[in-house]
mmCIF file of C-alpha atoms in Angstrom:
data_model
loop_
_atom_site.group_PDB
_atom_site.id
_atom_site.type_symbol
_atom_site.label_atom_id
_atom_site.label_comp_id
_atom_site.label_asym_id
_atom_site.label_seq_id
_atom_site.Cartn_x
_atom_site.Cartn_y
_atom_site.Cartn_z
ATOM 1 C CA MET A 1 75.182 164.265 35.319
ATOM 2 C CA LYS A 2 76.869 166.491 37.858
ATOM 3 C CA LYS A 3 75.673 170.074 37.901
ATOM 4 C CA PHE A 4 77.087 173.384 39.063
ATOM 5 C CA ASP A 5 74.688 176.297 39.457
ATOM 6 C CA GLY A 6 72.405 174.699 36.898
ATOM 7 C CA LEU A 7 75.227 174.170 34.376
ATOM 8 C CA ASP A 8 76.119 170.649 33.318
ATOM 9 C CA GLN A 9 79.524 169.715 31.903
ATOM 10 C CA ALA A 10 78.356 170.012 28.302
ATOM 11 C CA MET A 11 77.213 173.584 28.914
ATOM 12 C CA ILE A 12 80.511 174.491 30.572
ATOM 13 C CA GLU A 13 82.340 173.183 27.489
ATOM 14 C CA ARG A 14 80.094 175.373 25.334
ATOM 15 C CA PHE A 15 81.563 178.419 27.063
ATOM 16 C CA ALA A 16 85.020 177.830 25.570
ATOM 17 C CA PRO A 17 86.008 180.662 23.185
ATOM 18 C CA ARG A 18 85.192 179.897 19.548
ATOM 19 C CA PRO A 19 86.541 181.296 16.281
ATOM 20 C CA GLY A 20 84.863 184.519 15.283
ATOM 21 C CA ARG A 21 84.399 185.807 18.817
ATOM 22 C CA ARG A 22 86.424 188.675 20.187
ATOM 23 C CA PRO A 23 89.627 187.238 21.710
ATOM 24 C CA LEU A 24 89.579 187.220 25.500
ATOM 25 C CA LEU A 25 93.318 187.977 25.554
ATOM 26 C CA PRO A 26 95.923 189.093 23.043
ATOM 27 C CA GLU A 27 98.329 186.451 21.839
ATOM 28 C CA LEU A 28 100.779 185.810 24.668
ATOM 29 C CA SER A 29 104.169 184.151 24.712
ATOM 30 C CA GLU A 30 104.706 181.357 27.212
ATOM 31 C CA LYS A 31 106.999 183.629 29.221
ATOM 32 C CA ALA A 32 104.324 186.332 29.271
ATOM 33 C CA GLN A 33 101.825 183.800 30.595
ATOM 34 C CA VAL A 34 104.152 182.850 33.459
ATOM 35 C CA ALA A 35 104.775 186.504 34.301
ATOM 36 C CA LEU A 36 101.023 187.113 34.311
ATOM 37 C CA MET A 37 100.532 184.110 36.586
ATOM 38 C CA CYS A 38 102.991 185.593 39.078
ATOM 39 C CA ARG A 39 101.174 188.950 39.030
ATOM 40 C CA MET A 40 97.749 187.329 39.329
ATOM 41 C CA LEU A 41 98.692 185.168 42.305
ATOM 42 C CA PHE A 42 100.511 188.022 44.032
ATOM 43 C CA ARG A 43 97.187 189.860 44.084
ATOM 44 C CA GLU A 44 95.532 186.762 45.592
ATOM 45 C CA GLY A 45 97.869 186.704 48.615
ATOM 46 C CA TRP A 46 100.751 184.622 47.303
ATOM 47 C CA ASN A 47 103.003 187.558 48.045
ATOM 48 C CA GLU A 48 105.584 186.925 50.750
ATOM 49 C CA HIS A 49 108.251 189.407 49.613
ATOM 50 C CA ILE A 50 110.616 187.642 47.179
ATOM 51 C CA ALA A 51 109.648 184.148 48.361
ATOM 52 C CA GLY A 52 107.943 181.674 46.081
ATOM 53 C CA HIS A 53 108.508 180.048 42.738
ATOM 54 C CA ILE A 54 106.470 178.928 39.768
ATOM 55 C CA THR A 55 107.707 176.415 37.221
ATOM 56 C CA PHE A 56 106.048 175.713 33.876
ATOM 57 C CA ARG A 57 107.337 172.717 31.911
ATOM 58 C CA LEU A 58 107.193 173.197 28.151
ATOM 59 C CA ASP A 59 106.515 170.523 25.541
ATOM 60 C CA ASN A 60 110.233 170.320 24.722
ATOM 61 C CA GLY A 61 111.114 169.495 28.340
ATOM 62 C CA ASN A 62 112.544 172.907 29.219
ATOM 63 C CA ILE A 63 111.135 174.692 32.259
ATOM 64 C CA LEU A 64 110.203 178.359 32.697
ATOM 65 C CA THR A 65 110.520 179.902 36.156
ATOM 66 C CA ASN A 66 110.644 183.249 37.927
ATOM 67 C CA PRO A 67 114.049 184.631 38.986
ATOM 68 C CA TRP A 68 115.046 184.632 42.638
ATOM 69 C CA GLU A 69 115.853 188.344 42.814
ATOM 70 C CA LEU A 70 112.466 189.772 41.799
ATOM 71 C CA ALA A 71 109.135 189.936 43.618
ATOM 72 C CA TRP A 72 106.134 188.483 41.805
ATOM 73 C CA ASP A 73 104.470 191.878 41.353
ATOM 74 C CA GLU A 74 107.365 193.358 39.342
ATOM 75 C CA LEU A 75 108.053 190.550 36.889
ATOM 76 C CA THR A 76 107.758 190.939 33.137
ATOM 77 C CA ALA A 77 108.026 188.324 30.409
ATOM 78 C CA SER A 78 111.661 189.184 29.720
ATOM 79 C CA ASP A 79 112.556 188.341 33.333
ATOM 80 C CA ILE A 80 111.333 184.749 33.130
ATOM 81 C CA VAL A 81 114.172 182.230 33.144
ATOM 82 C CA THR A 82 114.435 179.117 30.980
ATOM 83 C CA LEU A 83 115.946 175.997 32.563
ATOM 84 C CA ASP A 84 116.778 172.623 31.129
ATOM 85 C CA SER A 85 115.274 169.559 32.795
ATOM 86 C CA SER A 86 118.187 169.350 35.253
ATOM 87 C CA GLY A 87 117.722 172.956 36.401
ATOM 88 C CA GLN A 88 120.564 174.604 34.492
ATOM 89 C CA VAL A 89 119.862 178.158 33.330
ATOM 90 C CA ILE A 90 119.719 178.455 29.533
ATOM 91 C CA ASP A 91 118.952 182.079 28.742
ATOM 92 C CA SER A 92 119.215 184.491 31.672
ATOM 93 C CA ASP A 93 121.613 186.364 33.932
ATOM 94 C CA TRP A 94 119.146 186.131 36.815
ATOM 95 C CA ASN A 95 119.581 183.569 39.591
ATOM 96 C CA VAL A 96 117.179 180.748 40.413
ATOM 97 C CA THR A 97 116.091 179.884 43.942
ATOM 98 C CA PRO A 98 118.102 177.097 45.626
ATOM 99 C CA ALA A 99 114.732 175.507 46.433
ATOM 100 C CA ILE A 100 114.051 174.781 42.754
ATOM 101 C CA GLY A 101 114.886 171.137 43.467
ATOM 102 C CA LEU A 102 111.396 170.504 44.835
ATOM 103 C CA HIS A 103 109.921 171.593 41.518
ATOM 104 C CA LEU A 104 112.356 169.584 39.424
ATOM 105 C CA GLN A 105 111.642 166.472 41.460
ATOM 106 C CA LEU A 106 107.890 166.965 41.178
ATOM 107 C CA HIS A 107 108.154 167.374 37.414
ATOM 108 C CA ALA A 108 110.251 164.195 37.233
ATOM 109 C CA LEU A 109 107.900 162.197 39.480
ATOM 110 C CA ARG A 110 104.678 163.476 37.920
ATOM 111 C CA PRO A 111 104.630 163.535 34.111
ATOM 112 C CA ASP A 112 100.966 164.602 34.356
ATOM 113 C CA ILE A 113 101.841 167.994 35.856
ATOM 114 C CA HIS A 114 103.388 170.874 33.951
ATOM 115 C CA VAL A 115 102.955 173.620 36.563
ATOM 116 C CA VAL A 116 104.249 173.704 40.160
ATOM 117 C CA ILE A 117 103.584 176.686 42.434
ATOM 118 C CA HIS A 118 104.996 177.274 45.903
ATOM 119 C CA ASN A 119 104.805 180.318 48.147
ATOM 120 C CA HIS A 120 104.072 181.342 51.724
ATOM 121 C CA ALA A 121 100.531 182.426 50.922
ATOM 122 C CA HIS A 122 98.573 184.491 53.420
ATOM 123 C CA TRP A 123 95.419 182.544 54.328
ATOM 124 C CA SER A 124 96.510 179.015 53.495
ATOM 125 C CA GLY A 125 99.734 179.808 55.327
ATOM 126 C CA ILE A 126 97.741 180.373 58.517
ATOM 127 C CA TRP A 127 96.328 176.851 58.286
ATOM 128 C CA ALA A 128 99.772 175.452 57.466
ATOM 129 C CA ASN A 129 101.088 177.037 60.651
ATOM 130 C CA LEU A 130 98.125 175.696 62.602
ATOM 131 C CA GLN A 131 98.865 172.278 61.070
ATOM 132 C CA ARG A 132 95.190 171.944 60.247
ATOM 133 C CA VAL A 133 93.270 171.456 57.009
ATOM 134 C CA PRO A 134 90.618 174.165 56.434
ATOM 135 C CA PRO A 135 87.055 172.840 56.027
ATOM 136 C CA VAL A 136 85.057 173.801 52.936
ATOM 137 C CA TYR A 137 82.237 176.165 53.863
ATOM 138 C CA ASP A 138 81.068 177.543 50.533
ATOM 139 C CA GLN A 139 80.764 176.930 46.809
ATOM 140 C CA THR A 140 83.856 178.873 45.777
ATOM 141 C CA GLY A 141 86.007 176.992 48.270
ATOM 142 C CA ALA A 142 84.704 173.734 46.800
ATOM 143 C CA HIS A 143 85.924 174.205 43.222
ATOM 144 C CA CYS A 144 88.826 171.766 43.510
ATOM 145 C CA GLY A 145 87.557 168.984 45.749
ATOM 146 C CA VAL A 146 87.985 168.016 49.397
ATOM 147 C CA LYS A 147 91.291 166.198 49.813
ATOM 148 C CA LEU A 148 94.086 168.515 50.983
ATOM 149 C CA PRO A 149 97.191 166.742 52.329
ATOM 150 C CA LEU A 150 99.172 168.272 55.181
ATOM 151 C CA TYR A 151 102.877 167.536 54.918
ATOM 152 C CA ASN A 152 103.938 167.853 58.546
ATOM 153 C CA GLU A 153 107.548 166.698 58.682
ATOM 154 C CA TYR A 154 109.188 170.096 58.585
ATOM 155 C CA GLN A 155 112.943 169.736 58.232
ATOM 156 C CA GLY A 156 113.928 173.221 57.117
ATOM 157 C CA THR A 157 113.758 174.896 53.744
ATOM 158 C CA PHE A 158 113.822 172.981 50.483
ATOM 159 C CA GLU A 159 117.424 173.581 49.439
ATOM 160 C CA ASP A 160 118.285 170.099 50.730
ATOM 161 C CA GLU A 161 117.658 167.457 48.047
ATOM 162 C CA ALA A 162 116.563 164.717 50.458
ATOM 163 C CA THR A 163 114.075 167.043 52.141
ATOM 164 C CA SER A 164 112.562 168.221 48.867
ATOM 165 C CA LEU A 165 112.388 164.650 47.533
ATOM 166 C CA SER A 166 110.525 163.457 50.628
ATOM 167 C CA ALA A 167 108.026 166.303 50.196
ATOM 168 C CA ALA A 168 107.611 165.536 46.492
ATOM 169 C CA GLU A 169 107.000 161.862 47.224
ATOM 170 C CA ALA A 170 104.580 162.706 50.041
ATOM 171 C CA LEU A 171 102.425 164.711 47.632
ATOM 172 C CA GLY A 172 101.690 161.497 45.744
ATOM 173 C CA ASP A 173 98.991 162.128 43.147
ATOM 174 C CA SER A 174 97.479 165.081 45.018
ATOM 175 C CA LYS A 175 96.749 168.426 43.366
ATOM 176 C CA TRP A 176 97.912 170.576 46.276
ATOM 177 C CA ALA A 177 99.230 170.434 49.844
ATOM 178 C CA LEU A 178 99.844 172.481 52.949
ATOM 179 C CA LEU A 179 103.450 172.448 54.146
ATOM 180 C CA ALA A 180 103.347 172.672 57.936
ATOM 181 C CA ASN A 181 104.974 175.826 59.340
ATOM 182 C CA HIS A 182 106.059 176.719 55.837
ATOM 183 C CA GLY A 183 103.538 177.458 53.096
ATOM 184 C CA SER A 184 101.430 176.125 50.258
ATOM 185 C CA LEU A 185 102.045 173.953 47.211
ATOM 186 C CA VAL A 186 99.860 173.611 44.109
ATOM 187 C CA VAL A 187 100.397 171.585 40.940
ATOM 188 C CA GLY A 188 98.443 171.403 37.697
ATOM 189 C CA LYS A 189 98.430 170.135 34.144
ATOM 190 C CA ASP A 190 98.496 173.709 32.814
ATOM 191 C CA LEU A 191 98.433 177.313 33.993
ATOM 192 C CA ARG A 192 94.645 177.582 33.906
ATOM 193 C CA GLN A 193 94.103 174.568 36.154
ATOM 194 C CA ALA A 194 96.911 175.542 38.534
ATOM 195 C CA HIS A 195 95.513 179.085 38.793
ATOM 196 C CA LEU A 196 92.066 177.838 39.807
ATOM 197 C CA ARG A 197 93.609 175.546 42.402
ATOM 198 C CA ALA A 198 95.773 178.304 43.873
ATOM 199 C CA ILE A 199 92.953 180.849 44.175
ATOM 200 C CA THR A 200 90.531 178.203 45.455
ATOM 201 C CA LEU A 201 92.973 177.112 48.154
ATOM 202 C CA GLU A 202 93.361 180.703 49.296
ATOM 203 C CA TRP A 203 89.616 181.395 49.245
ATOM 204 C CA ARG A 204 88.824 178.153 51.083
ATOM 205 C CA SER A 205 91.409 179.021 53.734
ATOM 206 C CA LYS A 206 90.198 182.610 54.125
ATOM 207 C CA ARG A 207 86.540 181.662 54.459
ATOM 208 C CA ALA A 208 87.293 178.863 56.928
ATOM 209 C CA TYR A 209 89.307 181.247 59.103
ATOM 210 C CA GLU A 210 86.530 183.851 59.033
ATOM 211 C CA VAL A 211 83.808 181.294 59.799
ATOM 212 C CA GLU A 212 85.737 179.920 62.756
ATOM 213 C CA LEU A 213 86.301 183.439 64.101
ATOM 214 C CA ALA A 214 82.540 183.980 63.859
ATOM 215 C CA GLY A 215 81.869 180.916 65.978
ATOM 216 C CA GLY A 216 81.915 178.096 63.456
ATOM 217 C CA ALA A 217 79.369 176.478 61.167
ATOM 218 C CA VAL A 218 78.632 173.210 59.412
ATOM 219 C CA PRO A 219 80.988 172.612 56.456
ATOM 220 C CA LEU A 220 79.716 171.382 53.117
ATOM 221 C CA SER A 221 79.535 167.609 52.861
ATOM 222 C CA ASP A 222 82.170 165.835 50.801
ATOM 223 C CA GLU A 223 79.412 164.835 48.367
ATOM 224 C CA GLU A 224 78.375 168.440 47.759
ATOM 225 C CA VAL A 225 81.988 169.544 47.368
ATOM 226 C CA GLU A 226 82.562 166.892 44.710
ATOM 227 C CA LYS A 227 79.496 168.085 42.773
ATOM 228 C CA VAL A 228 80.914 171.599 42.601
ATOM 229 C CA SER A 229 84.465 170.506 41.800
ATOM 230 C CA ILE A 230 83.663 169.602 38.182
ATOM 231 C CA THR A 231 85.390 172.895 37.358
ATOM 232 C CA ASP A 232 88.776 171.571 38.483
ATOM 233 C CA ALA A 233 89.476 169.536 35.358
ATOM 234 C CA ASN A 234 89.872 172.564 33.083
ATOM 235 C CA GLY A 235 89.699 175.645 35.294
ATOM 236 C CA PHE A 236 86.675 177.849 35.872
ATOM 237 C CA PRO A 237 85.384 179.156 32.496
ATOM 238 C CA PHE A 238 86.990 182.496 31.568
ATOM 239 C CA CYS A 239 88.452 183.144 35.041
ATOM 240 C CA TRP A 240 92.133 182.920 34.040
ATOM 241 C CA GLU A 241 91.582 185.323 31.165
ATOM 242 C CA ALA A 242 89.629 187.807 33.278
ATOM 243 C CA MET A 243 92.318 187.935 35.945
ATOM 244 C CA ALA A 244 95.018 188.231 33.274
ATOM 245 C CA ARG A 245 93.178 191.185 31.706
ATOM 246 C CA ARG A 246 93.036 192.869 35.109
ATOM 247 C CA GLU A 247 96.817 192.710 35.367
ATOM 248 C CA LEU A 248 97.320 193.869 31.779
ATOM 249 C CA ARG A 249 95.104 196.902 32.392
ATOM 250 C CA ALA A 250 97.143 197.777 35.467
ATOM 251 C CA ASP A 251 100.518 197.254 33.756
ATOM 252 C CA PRO A 252 100.645 196.513 30.008
ATOM 253 C CA SER A 253 104.442 196.155 30.238
ATOM 254 C CA ILE A 254 104.077 192.682 31.795
ATOM 255 C CA VAL A 255 104.251 191.110 28.337
ATOM 256 C CA ASP A 256 107.498 192.921 27.399
#
């Protein structure tokens, strides 16, 4: 059985919250969870002014997303916009980014994913501009596996439907990608998994940049990375909740 720091998969599953224990988070609406995700990732470096968009497909087929006008660090639950599956706004006076087409196409092409995240993140954005894939140098950068596609056919921003469709198709069944000279893209089955992938991509990129500045080193082997990446299936135990609590302590109004 694969192991991570002495913990096998059965032990990781034991760490899931159980009835009778103190709740790790208060009960949160789906819109509050999306707003928290925006705040959490902003702190991680996914923070290029008002750029970036997160979509979260609900069980009924509707999609929650952040409004175009607001930066990720100022969003609250009441700001989150509900779209139908074609991208039409259902319940908000806010606008939605013209680049939402990439997300809609990914949701249509990939029924397995419910979360799509795109922004011009700091450290992974450096590697996107270099048109290189960052090696994995440490355990934390290995949480989500080795394969990281580089989509290198930059044709402008994603307002154009043909451009966004080609990018969506190029992603294939991957969990994330670097968009050359543009930014980063992460998908996931739920917010917890997508969060781990987004923060792992940024950590992996940061560490690789720092190691190369220091003169370079030997990356982890693909085999070792795969041993660590058992966390990717469900997200690192308790990490999403801990980062959400950090944001709630800083600004309890996020859930309003």
